[in-house]
PDB file of C-alpha atoms and ligand atoms in Angstrom:
ATOM      1  CA  UNK A   1     -26.280  10.882 -41.084  1.00  0.00           C
ATOM      2  CA  UNK A   2     -29.426   9.359 -41.618  1.00  0.00           C
ATOM      3  CA  UNK A   3     -33.144   9.395 -42.063  1.00  0.00           C
ATOM      4  CA  UNK A   4     -34.201   7.796 -39.471  1.00  0.00           C
ATOM      5  CA  UNK A   5     -37.381   5.653 -40.833  1.00  0.00           C
ATOM      6  CA  UNK A   6     -34.476   4.525 -43.291  1.00  0.00           C
ATOM      7  CA  UNK A   7     -32.065   3.554 -40.131  1.00  0.00           C
ATOM      8  CA  UNK A   8     -34.935   0.968 -38.901  1.00  0.00           C
ATOM      9  CA  UNK A   9     -35.400  -0.005 -42.114  1.00  0.00           C
ATOM     10  CA  UNK A  10     -31.699  -1.121 -42.347  1.00  0.00           C
ATOM     11  CA  UNK A  11     -32.008  -2.676 -38.551  1.00  0.00           C
ATOM     12  CA  UNK A  12     -34.382  -4.708 -40.194  1.00  0.00           C
ATOM     13  CA  UNK A  13     -37.160  -3.572 -37.892  1.00  0.00           C
ATOM     14  CA  UNK A  14     -39.652  -2.433 -39.778  1.00  0.00           C
ATOM     15  CA  UNK A  15     -40.249  -1.820 -43.133  1.00  0.00           C
ATOM     16  CA  UNK A  16     -39.886   2.133 -44.199  1.00  0.00           C
ATOM     17  CA  UNK A  17     -44.079   1.776 -44.382  1.00  0.00           C
ATOM     18  CA  UNK A  18     -43.872   0.885 -41.088  1.00  0.00           C
ATOM     19  CA  UNK A  19     -40.758   2.741 -39.562  1.00  0.00           C
ATOM     20  CA  UNK A  20     -43.276   6.053 -40.405  1.00  0.00           C
ATOM     21  CA  UNK A  21     -46.514   4.604 -38.798  1.00  0.00           C
ATOM     22  CA  UNK A  22     -44.109   3.600 -35.765  1.00  0.00           C
ATOM     23  CA  UNK A  23     -42.212   7.220 -35.486  1.00  0.00           C
ATOM     24  CA  UNK A  24     -45.810   8.487 -35.871  1.00  0.00           C
ATOM     25  CA  UNK A  25     -47.018   6.620 -33.169  1.00  0.00           C
ATOM     26  CA  UNK A  26     -44.273   8.080 -30.670  1.00  0.00           C
ATOM     27  CA  UNK A  27     -42.713   4.235 -30.365  1.00  0.00           C
ATOM     28  CA  UNK A  28     -39.469   5.531 -31.438  1.00  0.00           C
ATOM     29  CA  UNK A  29     -36.453   8.200 -29.602  1.00  0.00           C
ATOM     30  CA  UNK A  30     -33.558   9.346 -30.319  1.00  0.00           C
ATOM     31  CA  UNK A  31     -30.824  10.012 -27.352  1.00  0.00           C
ATOM     32  CA  UNK A  32     -34.138  10.046 -25.239  1.00  0.00           C
ATOM     33  CA  UNK A  33     -36.814  12.251 -26.752  1.00  0.00           C
ATOM     34  CA  UNK A  34     -39.606  10.669 -28.647  1.00  0.00           C
ATOM     35  CA  UNK A  35     -39.343  11.890 -32.738  1.00  0.00           C
ATOM     36  CA  UNK A  36     -42.458  12.478 -34.629  1.00  0.00           C
ATOM     37  CA  UNK A  37     -40.629  13.094 -37.635  1.00  0.00           C
ATOM     38  CA  UNK A  38     -39.265  10.298 -40.092  1.00  0.00           C
ATOM     39  CA  UNK A  39     -36.844  12.470 -41.726  1.00  0.00           C
ATOM     40  CA  UNK A  40     -35.254  13.200 -38.644  1.00  0.00           C
ATOM     41  CA  UNK A  41     -31.266  12.901 -39.157  1.00  0.00           C
ATOM     42  CA  UNK A  42     -29.205  10.567 -37.020  1.00  0.00           C
ATOM     43  CA  UNK A  43     -25.736  10.097 -36.411  1.00  0.00           C
ATOM     44  CA  UNK A  44     -25.944   6.108 -36.767  1.00  0.00           C
ATOM     45  CA  UNK A  45     -23.080   5.152 -35.285  1.00  0.00           C
ATOM     46  CA  UNK A  46     -23.363   7.130 -32.799  1.00  0.00           C
ATOM     47  CA  UNK A  47     -26.561   8.372 -31.928  1.00  0.00           C
ATOM     48  CA  UNK A  48     -29.519   5.721 -28.763  1.00  0.00           C
ATOM     49  CA  UNK A  49     -32.073   5.171 -31.172  1.00  0.00           C
ATOM     50  CA  UNK A  50     -34.910   2.890 -29.367  1.00  0.00           C
ATOM     51  CA  UNK A  51     -38.262   1.071 -30.097  1.00  0.00           C
ATOM     52  CA  UNK A  52     -39.905   1.653 -26.854  1.00  0.00           C
ATOM     53  CA  UNK A  53     -37.729   0.345 -24.517  1.00  0.00           C
ATOM     54  CA  UNK A  54     -35.749  -1.575 -27.475  1.00  0.00           C
ATOM     55  CA  UNK A  55     -32.344  -0.491 -28.406  1.00  0.00           C
ATOM     56  CA  UNK A  56     -32.510  -0.499 -32.359  1.00  0.00           C
ATOM     57  CA  UNK A  57     -28.880  -1.916 -33.801  1.00  0.00           C
ATOM     58  CA  UNK A  58     -28.174  -2.932 -37.044  1.00  0.00           C
ATOM     59  CA  UNK A  59     -28.080  -6.957 -36.146  1.00  0.00           C
ATOM     60  CA  UNK A  60     -28.991  -9.606 -34.690  1.00  0.00           C
ATOM     61  CA  UNK A  61     -27.595  -8.382 -32.071  1.00  0.00           C
ATOM     62  CA  UNK A  62     -26.704  -5.802 -29.972  1.00  0.00           C
ATOM     63  CA  UNK A  63     -22.742  -4.536 -29.187  1.00  0.00           C
ATOM     64  CA  UNK A  64     -21.948  -2.100 -26.970  1.00  0.00           C
ATOM     65  CA  UNK A  65     -18.501  -0.430 -26.505  1.00  0.00           C
ATOM     66  CA  UNK A  66     -18.138   1.153 -22.983  1.00  0.00           C
ATOM     67  CA  UNK A  67     -15.275   3.053 -21.200  1.00  0.00           C
ATOM     68  CA  UNK A  68     -15.871   1.737 -17.989  1.00  0.00           C
ATOM     69  CA  UNK A  69     -15.021   4.036 -15.479  1.00  0.00           C
ATOM     70  CA  UNK A  70     -13.108   2.822 -12.298  1.00  0.00           C
ATOM     71  CA  UNK A  71     -15.835   2.824  -8.961  1.00  0.00           C
ATOM     72  CA  UNK A  72     -17.889   0.164 -10.911  1.00  0.00           C
ATOM     73  CA  UNK A  73     -17.807  -3.521 -10.959  1.00  0.00           C
ATOM     74  CA  UNK A  74     -18.489  -6.039 -13.828  1.00  0.00           C
ATOM     75  CA  UNK A  75     -21.292  -7.491 -13.081  1.00  0.00           C
ATOM     76  CA  UNK A  76     -24.322  -8.122 -14.427  1.00  0.00           C
ATOM     77  CA  UNK A  77     -26.619  -7.101 -10.531  1.00  0.00           C
ATOM     78  CA  UNK A  78     -25.873  -6.110  -7.533  1.00  0.00           C
ATOM     79  CA  UNK A  79     -28.172  -4.301  -5.061  1.00  0.00           C
ATOM     80  CA  UNK A  80     -25.546  -2.089  -2.905  1.00  0.00           C
ATOM     81  CA  UNK A  81     -22.985  -1.472  -5.572  1.00  0.00           C
ATOM     82  CA  UNK A  82     -22.494   0.570  -8.657  1.00  0.00           C
ATOM     83  CA  UNK A  83     -22.193  -1.876 -11.857  1.00  0.00           C
ATOM     84  CA  UNK A  84     -21.201  -1.753 -15.646  1.00  0.00           C
ATOM     85  CA  UNK A  85     -24.919  -1.654 -16.014  1.00  0.00           C
ATOM     86  CA  UNK A  86     -25.992   1.516 -14.611  1.00  0.00           C
ATOM     87  CA  UNK A  87     -23.831   3.167 -17.653  1.00  0.00           C
ATOM     88  CA  UNK A  88     -26.294   2.447 -19.827  1.00  0.00           C
ATOM     89  CA  UNK A  89     -29.231   4.386 -20.250  1.00  0.00           C
ATOM     90  CA  UNK A  90     -31.817   1.702 -21.400  1.00  0.00           C
ATOM     91  CA  UNK A  91     -33.005  -1.703 -20.848  1.00  0.00           C
ATOM     92  CA  UNK A  92     -29.408  -3.660 -20.533  1.00  0.00           C
ATOM     93  CA  UNK A  93     -32.019  -7.389 -20.178  1.00  0.00           C
ATOM     94  CA  UNK A  94     -29.723 -10.458 -21.792  1.00  0.00           C
ATOM     95  CA  UNK A  95     -26.671  -8.057 -22.275  1.00  0.00           C
ATOM     96  CA  UNK A  96     -23.538  -8.879 -20.596  1.00  0.00           C
ATOM     97  CA  UNK A  97     -20.428  -8.222 -20.345  1.00  0.00           C
ATOM     98  CA  UNK A  98     -17.293  -9.976 -22.446  1.00  0.00           C
ATOM     99  CA  UNK A  99     -14.673 -10.126 -19.649  1.00  0.00           C
ATOM    100  CA  UNK A 100     -13.773  -8.467 -16.051  1.00  0.00           C
ATOM    101  CA  UNK A 101     -12.360  -5.898 -15.146  1.00  0.00           C
ATOM    102  CA  UNK A 102     -11.066  -4.951 -11.575  1.00  0.00           C
ATOM    103  CA  UNK A 103     -13.259  -2.228  -9.941  1.00  0.00           C
ATOM    104  CA  UNK A 104     -10.497  -0.357 -10.011  1.00  0.00           C
ATOM    105  CA  UNK A 105      -9.800  -1.167 -14.107  1.00  0.00           C
ATOM    106  CA  UNK A 106     -11.063   1.708 -16.333  1.00  0.00           C
ATOM    107  CA  UNK A 107     -11.780   1.147 -20.144  1.00  0.00           C
ATOM    108  CA  UNK A 108     -12.385  -0.618 -22.763  1.00  0.00           C
ATOM    109  CA  UNK A 109     -15.793  -3.273 -22.523  1.00  0.00           C
ATOM    110  CA  UNK A 110     -17.401  -4.969 -24.704  1.00  0.00           C
ATOM    111  CA  UNK A 111     -21.570  -5.330 -23.560  1.00  0.00           C
ATOM    112  CA  UNK A 112     -23.614  -7.846 -25.922  1.00  0.00           C
ATOM    113  CA  UNK A 113     -25.941 -11.001 -26.167  1.00  0.00           C
ATOM    114  CA  UNK A 114     -24.107 -12.978 -28.614  1.00  0.00           C
ATOM    115  CA  UNK A 115     -22.648 -15.738 -26.310  1.00  0.00           C
ATOM    116  CA  UNK A 116     -20.288 -17.409 -29.407  1.00  0.00           C
ATOM    117  CA  UNK A 117     -18.421 -14.019 -29.796  1.00  0.00           C
ATOM    118  CA  UNK A 118     -18.312 -14.311 -26.026  1.00  0.00           C
ATOM    119  CA  UNK A 119     -16.656 -17.719 -26.145  1.00  0.00           C
ATOM    120  CA  UNK A 120     -14.760 -16.556 -29.086  1.00  0.00           C
ATOM    121  CA  UNK A 121     -13.415 -14.032 -27.278  1.00  0.00           C
ATOM    122  CA  UNK A 122     -12.803 -15.271 -24.273  1.00  0.00           C
ATOM    123  CA  UNK A 123     -11.242 -19.008 -24.600  1.00  0.00           C
ATOM    124  CA  UNK A 124      -8.076 -19.050 -24.171  1.00  0.00           C
ATOM    125  CA  UNK A 125      -7.854 -21.030 -27.190  1.00  0.00           C
ATOM    126  CA  UNK A 126      -8.470 -18.436 -28.908  1.00  0.00           C
ATOM    127  CA  UNK A 127      -5.939 -16.190 -28.162  1.00  0.00           C
ATOM    128  CA  UNK A 128      -7.487 -12.568 -28.129  1.00  0.00           C
ATOM    129  CA  UNK A 129      -4.938  -9.594 -27.857  1.00  0.00           C
ATOM    130  CA  UNK A 130      -5.724  -7.553 -25.027  1.00  0.00           C
ATOM    131  CA  UNK A 131      -3.694  -4.713 -24.389  1.00  0.00           C
ATOM    132  CA  UNK A 132      -3.504  -2.190 -21.155  1.00  0.00           C
ATOM    133  CA  UNK A 133      -2.043   1.283 -20.517  1.00  0.00           C
ATOM    134  CA  UNK A 134      -0.175   0.120 -16.798  1.00  0.00           C
ATOM    135  CA  UNK A 135       0.771   2.683 -14.870  1.00  0.00           C
ATOM    136  CA  UNK A 136       3.755   1.642 -12.315  1.00  0.00           C
ATOM    137  CA  UNK A 137       4.846   2.334  -8.866  1.00  0.00           C
ATOM    138  CA  UNK A 138       8.249   1.171  -9.540  1.00  0.00           C
ATOM    139  CA  UNK A 139      10.143   1.438 -13.021  1.00  0.00           C
ATOM    140  CA  UNK A 140      10.615  -2.243 -14.715  1.00  0.00           C
ATOM    141  CA  UNK A 141      14.661  -3.096 -15.450  1.00  0.00           C
ATOM    142  CA  UNK A 142      15.313  -5.394 -18.521  1.00  0.00           C
ATOM    143  CA  UNK A 143      15.682  -8.475 -17.226  1.00  0.00           C
ATOM    144  CA  UNK A 144      11.753  -7.965 -15.941  1.00  0.00           C
ATOM    145  CA  UNK A 145      11.247  -6.939 -19.173  1.00  0.00           C
ATOM    146  CA  UNK A 146      13.022 -10.372 -20.773  1.00  0.00           C
ATOM    147  CA  UNK A 147      10.660 -12.263 -18.145  1.00  0.00           C
ATOM    148  CA  UNK A 148       7.096 -10.678 -19.436  1.00  0.00           C
ATOM    149  CA  UNK A 149       8.007 -11.304 -22.940  1.00  0.00           C
ATOM    150  CA  UNK A 150       9.982 -14.606 -21.776  1.00  0.00           C
ATOM    151  CA  UNK A 151       6.272 -15.841 -19.862  1.00  0.00           C
ATOM    152  CA  UNK A 152       6.455 -14.616 -16.100  1.00  0.00           C
ATOM    153  CA  UNK A 153       5.821 -16.713 -13.610  1.00  0.00           C
ATOM    154  CA  UNK A 154       3.777 -15.038 -11.156  1.00  0.00           C
ATOM    155  CA  UNK A 155       3.885 -17.523  -8.666  1.00  0.00           C
ATOM    156  CA  UNK A 156       4.961 -20.774  -7.584  1.00  0.00           C
ATOM    157  CA  UNK A 157       2.741 -22.557 -10.239  1.00  0.00           C
ATOM    158  CA  UNK A 158       0.742 -19.992 -12.441  1.00  0.00           C
ATOM    159  CA  UNK A 159       3.753 -18.916 -15.832  1.00  0.00           C
ATOM    160  CA  UNK A 160       1.561 -16.801 -18.004  1.00  0.00           C
ATOM    161  CA  UNK A 161       2.148 -16.936 -21.883  1.00  0.00           C
ATOM    162  CA  UNK A 162       5.118 -14.557 -23.949  1.00  0.00           C
ATOM    163  CA  UNK A 163       3.463 -11.125 -23.559  1.00  0.00           C
ATOM    164  CA  UNK A 164       4.359  -7.991 -25.285  1.00  0.00           C
ATOM    165  CA  UNK A 165       6.136  -5.401 -23.122  1.00  0.00           C
ATOM    166  CA  UNK A 166       6.006  -1.350 -24.432  1.00  0.00           C
ATOM    167  CA  UNK A 167       8.089   0.740 -22.079  1.00  0.00           C
ATOM    168  CA  UNK A 168       7.026   4.478 -22.518  1.00  0.00           C
ATOM    169  CA  UNK A 169       8.842   5.888 -19.834  1.00  0.00           C
ATOM    170  CA  UNK A 170       9.694   4.349 -16.228  1.00  0.00           C
ATOM    171  CA  UNK A 171       6.711   4.837 -15.121  1.00  0.00           C
ATOM    172  CA  UNK A 172       3.960   3.416 -17.864  1.00  0.00           C
ATOM    173  CA  UNK A 173       3.812   1.130 -20.733  1.00  0.00           C
ATOM    174  CA  UNK A 174       1.811  -0.793 -23.129  1.00  0.00           C
ATOM    175  CA  UNK A 175       0.937  -4.376 -21.727  1.00  0.00           C
ATOM    176  CA  UNK A 176      -0.588  -6.791 -24.460  1.00  0.00           C
ATOM    177  CA  UNK A 177      -1.863  -9.927 -23.080  1.00  0.00           C
ATOM    178  CA  UNK A 178      -3.381 -13.078 -24.589  1.00  0.00           C
ATOM    179  CA  UNK A 179      -5.107 -14.724 -21.467  1.00  0.00           C
ATOM    180  CA  UNK A 180      -7.349 -13.524 -18.495  1.00  0.00           C
ATOM    181  CA  UNK A 181      -6.078 -14.989 -15.354  1.00  0.00           C
ATOM    182  CA  UNK A 182      -7.593 -12.829 -12.599  1.00  0.00           C
ATOM    183  CA  UNK A 183      -6.324 -10.091 -11.315  1.00  0.00           C
ATOM    184  CA  UNK A 184      -3.664 -10.983 -14.463  1.00  0.00           C
ATOM    185  CA  UNK A 185      -1.539  -7.156 -15.475  1.00  0.00           C
ATOM    186  CA  UNK A 186      -1.669  -6.209 -11.089  1.00  0.00           C
ATOM    187  CA  UNK A 187      -0.084  -9.863 -10.617  1.00  0.00           C
ATOM    188  CA  UNK A 188       2.378  -8.930 -13.388  1.00  0.00           C
ATOM    189  CA  UNK A 189       3.901  -6.545 -12.196  1.00  0.00           C
ATOM    190  CA  UNK A 190       3.825  -7.898  -8.518  1.00  0.00           C
ATOM    191  CA  UNK A 191       5.816 -10.354 -10.371  1.00  0.00           C
ATOM    192  CA  UNK A 192       8.638  -7.703 -11.672  1.00  0.00           C
ATOM    193  CA  UNK A 193       8.333  -5.771  -7.617  1.00  0.00           C
ATOM    194  CA  UNK A 194       5.962  -2.606  -8.740  1.00  0.00           C
ATOM    195  CA  UNK A 195       2.464  -2.575  -7.957  1.00  0.00           C
ATOM    196  CA  UNK A 196       0.244  -1.316 -10.845  1.00  0.00           C
ATOM    197  CA  UNK A 197      -1.161   2.262  -9.482  1.00  0.00           C
ATOM    198  CA  UNK A 198      -3.272   2.790 -13.041  1.00  0.00           C
ATOM    199  CA  UNK A 199      -4.828   0.537 -15.709  1.00  0.00           C
ATOM    200  CA  UNK A 200      -7.173   0.651 -18.769  1.00  0.00           C
ATOM    201  CA  UNK A 201      -7.271  -1.296 -21.452  1.00  0.00           C
ATOM    202  CA  UNK A 202      -7.209  -0.156 -24.601  1.00  0.00           C
ATOM    203  CA  UNK A 203      -7.731  -2.470 -26.841  1.00  0.00           C
ATOM    204  CA  UNK A 204      -9.695  -5.661 -27.620  1.00  0.00           C
ATOM    205  CA  UNK A 205      -9.077  -8.213 -29.652  1.00  0.00           C
ATOM    206  CA  UNK A 206      -9.931  -6.137 -32.978  1.00  0.00           C
ATOM    207  CA  UNK A 207     -11.522  -3.406 -30.792  1.00  0.00           C
ATOM    208  CA  UNK A 208      -9.593  -0.168 -30.441  1.00  0.00           C
ATOM    209  CA  UNK A 209     -11.051   1.951 -27.230  1.00  0.00           C
ATOM    210  CA  UNK A 210     -12.620   4.794 -29.097  1.00  0.00           C
ATOM    211  CA  UNK A 211     -10.770   8.350 -27.972  1.00  0.00           C
ATOM    212  CA  UNK A 212     -14.100  10.180 -28.057  1.00  0.00           C
ATOM    213  CA  UNK A 213     -15.984   8.416 -25.643  1.00  0.00           C
ATOM    214  CA  UNK A 214     -15.391  10.518 -22.575  1.00  0.00           C
ATOM    215  CA  UNK A 215     -15.341   8.021 -19.292  1.00  0.00           C
ATOM    216  CA  UNK A 216     -18.718   5.684 -18.274  1.00  0.00           C
ATOM    217  CA  UNK A 217     -19.834   6.767 -21.952  1.00  0.00           C
ATOM    218  CA  UNK A 218     -20.822   4.334 -24.466  1.00  0.00           C
ATOM    219  CA  UNK A 219     -21.871   3.206 -27.759  1.00  0.00           C
ATOM    220  CA  UNK A 220     -22.954   0.749 -30.084  1.00  0.00           C
ATOM    221  CA  UNK A 221     -20.296  -0.460 -32.621  1.00  0.00           C
ATOM    222  CA  UNK A 222     -20.044   0.579 -36.027  1.00  0.00           C
ATOM    223  CA  UNK A 223     -20.920  -1.514 -38.341  1.00  0.00           C
ATOM    224  CA  UNK A 224     -17.496  -2.285 -39.472  1.00  0.00           C
ATOM    225  CA  UNK A 225     -15.748  -3.153 -35.530  1.00  0.00           C
ATOM    226  CA  UNK A 226     -18.972  -5.577 -35.851  1.00  0.00           C
ATOM    227  CA  UNK A 227     -18.037  -7.090 -39.576  1.00  0.00           C
ATOM    228  CA  UNK A 228     -14.183  -7.269 -37.874  1.00  0.00           C
ATOM    229  CA  UNK A 229     -15.717  -8.833 -34.510  1.00  0.00           C
ATOM    230  CA  UNK A 230     -17.684 -11.753 -36.028  1.00  0.00           C
ATOM    231  CA  UNK A 231     -14.391 -13.043 -38.403  1.00  0.00           C
ATOM    232  CA  UNK A 232     -13.279 -13.865 -35.540  1.00  0.00           C
ATOM    233  CA  UNK A 233     -16.617 -16.066 -35.066  1.00  0.00           C
ATOM    234  CA  UNK A 234     -15.530 -18.175 -38.402  1.00  0.00           C
TER     235      UNK A 234
HETATM  236  N1  URA X 301      -5.261  -7.624 -15.091  1.00  0.00           N
HETATM  237  C1  URA X 301      -5.832  -6.872 -13.820  1.00  0.00           C
HETATM  238  O1  URA X 301      -4.728  -7.052 -12.819  1.00  0.00           O
HETATM  239  N2  URA X 301      -7.200  -6.643 -14.066  1.00  0.00           N
HETATM  240  C2  URA X 301      -7.533  -5.249 -15.161  1.00  0.00           C
HETATM  241  O2  URA X 301      -8.793  -5.679 -14.610  1.00  0.00           O
HETATM  242  C3  URA X 301      -7.750  -6.280 -16.239  1.00  0.00           C
HETATM  243  C4  URA X 301      -6.795  -7.379 -16.108  1.00  0.00           C
END
């Protein structure tokens, strides 16, 4: 917990006295409500602090963890379909998703305005692990698991890199892949004579989906999560 004026100063948005003035002039809101007291306590890891229509965060860039719901597309704009940006309740100008999740996939999606980091996380050269919880129609056998671990062919020309599988039971598993081929997990399961019935991303590099986030909810990354991600840039 932290005082609101201290938080604005901590985010290098204003000095402490400027922050007090901004608050007094009703320019600062917390979770959608204008706050007039500088000593208002906020949870810096959870609350959405906005200066007019800009989200205030500790770093020069904004980093948001969304627990993407099914039925929402990972696109910047769509006239007719619901996009991930419809899940956010602030001005999302300049923000973009780091990679894509299918419309029917749930789970961890990072949204940011940090282009360098996005490049780092998505570049096949950097082999960032992505872990999925997968439910399937038909159980995998030992041969399938071996193929996945050694690098499975998903069609005549495309072979996946070796991936980690942790079988939970006949109909669910954890799968960790380093690439991001189109519909990769679904095609990997298809190559094992099964089909995905539910897919949820739970990890991406050092980021773990916050269990407290309900489907459709989001939060800013904490300072320590941002540090872990920025360490990837070096
Ligand atoms: N693999 C898929 O098939 N779909 C996703 O959304 C992510 C990985």
